PDB file of C-alpha atoms in Angstrom:
ATOM      1  CA  MET A1073     -12.706  20.794 -10.147  1.00 55.00           C
ATOM      2  CA  GLN A1074      -9.682  19.413 -11.938  1.00 60.00           C
ATOM      3  CA  ILE A1075      -7.017  18.299  -9.490  1.00 64.00           C
ATOM      4  CA  LEU A1076      -3.497  19.016 -10.656  1.00 69.00           C
ATOM      5  CA  ASP A1077      -0.696  16.595  -9.922  1.00 80.00           C
ATOM      6  CA  VAL A1078       2.110  19.093  -9.472  1.00 88.00           C
ATOM      7  CA  PRO A1079       5.149  18.854  -7.214  1.00 92.00           C
ATOM      8  CA  ILE A1080       4.839  20.487  -3.819  1.00 95.00           C
ATOM      9  CA  PRO A1081       7.764  22.813  -3.055  1.00 95.00           C
ATOM     10  CA  GLU A1082      10.090  21.548  -0.337  1.00 95.00           C
ATOM     11  CA  ASP A1083       9.622  24.733   1.690  1.00 96.00           C
ATOM     12  CA  CYS A1084       5.951  23.740   2.119  1.00 97.00           C
ATOM     13  CA  TYR A1085       7.064  20.743   4.228  1.00 97.00           C
ATOM     14  CA  PRO A1086       4.208  18.553   2.928  1.00 96.00           C
ATOM     15  CA  GLN A1087       3.010  15.394   4.618  1.00 96.00           C
ATOM     16  CA  GLN A1088       0.629  13.002   2.890  1.00 95.00           C
ATOM     17  CA  ASN A1089      -2.184  11.525   4.966  1.00 96.00           C
ATOM     18  CA  ALA A1090      -2.035  14.221   7.621  1.00 97.00           C
ATOM     19  CA  ASP A1091      -4.355  16.792   9.175  1.00 97.00           C
ATOM     20  CA  TYR A1092      -2.743  19.475  11.330  1.00 98.00           C
ATOM     21  CA  ALA A1093      -4.506  21.497  14.011  1.00 97.00           C
ATOM     22  CA  GLY A1094      -4.770  25.276  14.086  1.00 98.00           C
ATOM     23  CA  ASP A1095      -7.176  28.182  14.116  1.00 97.00           C
ATOM     24  CA  GLY A1096      -8.656  28.786  10.669  1.00 96.00           C
ATOM     25  CA  VAL A1097      -7.471  32.091   9.228  1.00 96.00           C
ATOM     26  CA  VAL A1098      -9.084  31.237   5.870  1.00 96.00           C
ATOM     27  CA  TRP A1099     -12.005  28.826   6.160  1.00 93.00           C
ATOM     28  CA  GLY A1100     -11.496  25.828   3.880  1.00 92.00           C
ATOM     29  CA  LEU A1101     -15.104  25.207   2.885  1.00 91.00           C
ATOM     30  CA  GLY A1102     -15.404  26.891  -0.501  1.00 88.00           C
ATOM     31  CA  HIS A1103     -11.749  27.985  -0.546  1.00 96.00           C
ATOM     32  CA  LYS A1104     -10.764  25.689  -3.402  1.00 96.00           C
ATOM     33  CA  LYS A1105      -7.297  25.042  -4.789  1.00 96.00           C
ATOM     34  CA  ALA A1106      -6.409  22.610  -7.582  1.00 95.00           C
ATOM     35  CA  SER A1107      -3.313  21.242  -5.843  1.00 96.00           C
ATOM     36  CA  ALA A1108      -1.525  21.035  -2.527  1.00 97.00           C
ATOM     37  CA  ALA A1109       1.133  23.306  -4.052  1.00 97.00           C
ATOM     38  CA  GLU A1110      -1.530  25.973  -4.720  1.00 97.00           C
ATOM     39  CA  CYS A1111      -2.833  25.622  -1.165  1.00 98.00           C
ATOM     40  CA  CYS A1112       0.674  26.109   0.220  1.00 98.00           C
ATOM     41  CA  ALA A1113       1.174  29.135  -2.052  1.00 98.00           C
ATOM     42  CA  ALA A1114      -2.046  30.625  -0.642  1.00 98.00           C
ATOM     43  CA  CYS A1115      -0.653  30.119   2.877  1.00 98.00           C
ATOM     44  CA  LYS A1116       2.566  31.904   1.919  1.00 98.00           C
ATOM     45  CA  GLU A1117       0.593  34.800   0.396  1.00 97.00           C
ATOM     46  CA  HIS A1118      -1.551  35.096   3.514  1.00 97.00           C
ATOM     47  CA  GLN A1119       1.557  35.064   5.697  1.00 96.00           C
ATOM     48  CA  ALA A1120       3.150  37.878   3.683  1.00 94.00           C
ATOM     49  CA  LYS A1121       0.032  40.046   4.098  1.00 94.00           C
ATOM     50  CA  HIS A1122      -0.683  39.253   7.753  1.00 92.00           C
ATOM     51  CA  ARG A1123       2.741  39.034   9.407  1.00 84.00           C
ATOM     52  CA  ASP A1124       1.589  40.739  12.598  1.00 81.00           C
ATOM     53  CA  ASP A1125      -1.936  39.297  12.769  1.00 87.00           C
ATOM     54  CA  ARG A1126      -2.159  35.486  12.928  1.00 93.00           C
ATOM     55  CA  PRO A1127      -0.249  34.678   9.739  1.00 96.00           C
ATOM     56  CA  CYS A1128      -0.869  31.339   8.067  1.00 98.00           C
ATOM     57  CA  ASN A1129       1.740  28.837   9.201  1.00 98.00           C
ATOM     58  CA  VAL A1130      -0.235  25.620   8.575  1.00 98.00           C
ATOM     59  CA  TRP A1131      -2.119  24.509   5.465  1.00 98.00           C
ATOM     60  CA  VAL A1132      -4.333  21.476   4.955  1.00 98.00           C
ATOM     61  CA  TRP A1133      -5.658  20.392   1.548  1.00 97.00           C
ATOM     62  CA  CYS A1134      -8.230  17.831   0.411  1.00 96.00           C
ATOM     63  CA  GLY A1135      -7.045  16.064  -2.716  1.00 91.00           C
ATOM     64  CA  ASP A1136      -8.936  12.818  -2.330  1.00 89.00           C
ATOM     65  CA  PRO A1137     -10.157  11.626  -5.746  1.00 86.00           C
ATOM     66  CA  SER A1138     -13.345  10.277  -4.121  1.00 88.00           C
ATOM     67  CA  GLY A1139     -14.537  13.877  -3.848  1.00 89.00           C
ATOM     68  CA  ILE A1140     -14.768  13.872  -0.060  1.00 90.00           C
ATOM     69  CA  CYS A1141     -12.232  14.199   2.754  1.00 93.00           C
ATOM     70  CA  TRP A1142     -13.407  12.692   6.011  1.00 93.00           C
ATOM     71  CA  THR A1143     -12.924  14.548   9.269  1.00 91.00           C
ATOM     72  CA  MET A1144     -14.532  14.439  12.704  1.00 87.00           C
ATOM     73  CA  ASP A1145     -16.590  17.616  12.340  1.00 88.00           C
ATOM     74  CA  ILE A1146     -20.123  18.030  10.969  1.00 85.00           C
ATOM     75  CA  HIS A1147     -19.138  19.650   7.663  1.00 89.00           C
ATOM     76  CA  ASN A1148     -18.968  18.087   4.210  1.00 89.00           C
ATOM     77  CA  HIS A1149     -15.342  18.560   3.118  1.00 94.00           C
ATOM     78  CA  THR A1150     -14.838  18.166  -0.616  1.00 94.00           C
ATOM     79  CA  THR A1151     -11.917  17.826  -2.979  1.00 94.00           C
ATOM     80  CA  GLY A1152      -9.997  21.068  -3.353  1.00 95.00           C
ATOM     81  CA  ASP A1153     -10.817  22.465   0.094  1.00 97.00           C
ATOM     82  CA  CYS A1154      -7.788  24.430   1.279  1.00 98.00           C
ATOM     83  CA  TRP A1155      -7.611  25.354   4.939  1.00 98.00           C
ATOM     84  CA  LEU A1156      -5.192  28.058   5.992  1.00 98.00           C
ATOM     85  CA  LYS A1157      -4.468  27.862   9.699  1.00 98.00           C
ATOM     86  CA  HIS A1158      -2.413  29.471  12.419  1.00 98.00           C
ATOM     87  CA  GLN A1159      -0.849  27.647  15.369  1.00 98.00           C
ATOM     88  CA  GLU A1160      -0.017  30.304  17.929  1.00 96.00           C
ATOM     89  CA  LYS A1161       2.253  28.101  20.067  1.00 96.00           C
ATOM     90  CA  TRP A1162       4.083  26.268  17.283  1.00 97.00           C
ATOM     91  CA  ASP A1163       7.849  26.666  17.748  1.00 96.00           C
ATOM     92  CA  ASN A1164       8.356  27.383  14.009  1.00 95.00           C
ATOM     93  CA  ASN A1165      10.608  24.320  13.682  1.00 96.00           C
ATOM     94  CA  PRO A1166      10.042  22.578  10.322  1.00 95.00           C
ATOM     95  CA  ASP A1167      11.591  19.346  11.647  1.00 95.00           C
ATOM     96  CA  ARG A1168       8.383  17.649  12.776  1.00 92.00           C
ATOM     97  CA  SER A1169      10.304  15.055  14.809  1.00 93.00           C
ATOM     98  CA  LYS A1170      11.662  17.849  17.030  1.00 96.00           C
ATOM     99  CA  SER A1171       8.739  20.266  16.808  1.00 96.00           C
ATOM    100  CA  ASN A1172       5.751  20.969  19.035  1.00 98.00           C
ATOM    101  CA  LEU A1173       3.457  21.098  15.985  1.00 98.00           C
ATOM    102  CA  GLU A1174      -0.099  20.048  16.894  1.00 98.00           C
ATOM    103  CA  VAL A1175      -1.324  17.213  14.683  1.00 97.00           C
ATOM    104  CA  ASN A1176      -4.990  16.191  14.556  1.00 96.00           C
ATOM    105  CA  HIS A1177      -4.365  12.928  12.689  1.00 96.00           C
ATOM    106  CA  GLN A1178      -1.671  11.366  10.524  1.00 96.00           C
ATOM    107  CA  GLY A1179      -1.099   8.104   8.712  1.00 97.00           C
ATOM    108  CA  LYS A1180      -3.621   5.345   9.344  1.00 98.00           C
ATOM    109  CA  PHE A1181      -6.600   5.590  11.635  1.00 96.00           C
ATOM    110  CA  SER A1182      -6.386   2.794  14.199  1.00 95.00           C
ATOM    111  CA  ALA A1183      -8.861  -0.081  14.202  1.00 95.00           C
ATOM    112  CA  GLU A1184     -10.132   1.154  17.572  1.00 96.00           C
ATOM    113  CA  PHE A1185     -10.696   4.645  16.161  1.00 96.00           C
ATOM    114  CA  ARG A1186     -12.515   3.259  13.115  1.00 96.00           C
ATOM    115  CA  ALA A1187     -14.687   1.050  15.333  1.00 96.00           C
ATOM    116  CA  VAL A1188     -15.975   4.207  17.031  1.00 96.00           C
ATOM    117  CA  HIS A1189     -16.001   6.397  13.886  1.00 95.00           C
ATOM    118  CA  LYS A1190     -17.672   4.025  11.447  1.00 94.00           C
ATOM    119  CA  THR A1191     -17.328   6.284   8.376  1.00 93.00           C
ATOM    120  CA  ALA A1192     -13.612   7.014   8.832  1.00 94.00           C
ATOM    121  CA  PRO A1193     -11.407   5.763   5.984  1.00 95.00           C
ATOM    122  CA  GLU A1194      -8.306   3.655   6.572  1.00 96.00           C
ATOM    123  CA  LEU A1195      -5.914   6.558   5.850  1.00 95.00           C
ATOM    124  CA  VAL A1196      -6.190  10.218   6.772  1.00 96.00           C
ATOM    125  CA  PRO A1197      -7.368  11.706   3.443  1.00 96.00           C
ATOM    126  CA  TRP A1198      -5.692  15.116   3.778  1.00 96.00           C
ATOM    127  CA  VAL A1199      -2.321  16.562   2.764  1.00 96.00           C
ATOM    128  CA  ALA A1200      -0.891  19.013   5.292  1.00 98.00           C
ATOM    129  CA  GLY A1201       2.142  21.218   5.520  1.00 98.00           C
ATOM    130  CA  ILE A1202       3.772  24.050   7.370  1.00 98.00           C
ATOM    131  CA  VAL A1203       5.199  27.399   6.390  1.00 98.00           C
ATOM    132  CA  PRO A1204       7.575  28.692   9.061  1.00 96.00           C
ATOM    133  CA  VAL A1205       7.084  32.389   9.704  1.00 90.00           C
ATOM    134  CA  ARG A1206      10.065  34.190   8.310  1.00 76.00           C
ATOM    135  CA  LYS A1207      11.547  36.766  10.609  1.00 67.00           C
ATOM    136  CA  VAL A1208      11.683  40.183   9.007  1.00 55.00           C
ATOM    137  CA  GLN A1209      14.473  42.453  10.101  1.00 47.00           C
ATOM    138  CA  ARG A1210      13.414  46.056  10.126  1.00 49.00           C
ATOM    139  CA  ARG A1211      16.006  48.775   9.838  1.00 51.00           C
ATOM    140  CA  LEU A1212      15.304  51.966  11.684  1.00 53.00           C
ATOM    141  CA  LEU A1213      15.536  55.100   9.631  1.00 58.00           C
ATOM    142  CA  GLY A1214      18.736  56.969  10.296  1.00 56.00           C
ATOM    143  CA  THR A1215      20.682  53.895  11.378  1.00 53.00           C
ATOM    144  CA  VAL A1216      23.306  52.004   9.473  1.00 51.00           C
TER     145      VAL A1216
END
């Protein structure tokens, strides 16, 4: 898979070296995207189609040029994997410093962590972002 180096839209709120928590609404294994921007776009599309049923509000993409993105589960995550997730209790605040967003890992793995998890890389190999759920105002028929 060719990985595209394209800008990620600001409204995707991307964070390099991050892996956010959430329930998978589209399983990432085999759901390949060529860029983080494409992964975010897939999250937005899912959200538009599933507003009332666990819409995507978190995306996580593997863009590591090594071909593999390490994580603590038993699966083999490969470049291009795009996870679409939903965090039920997230407060929808895109300002991560003031948000209750659940983060699995971000930045560098600590030396203590890497001593226990021998295959973990120095940096979290994922790119993650959020797509706040847009509130849709519905007008009732017959009202102004």
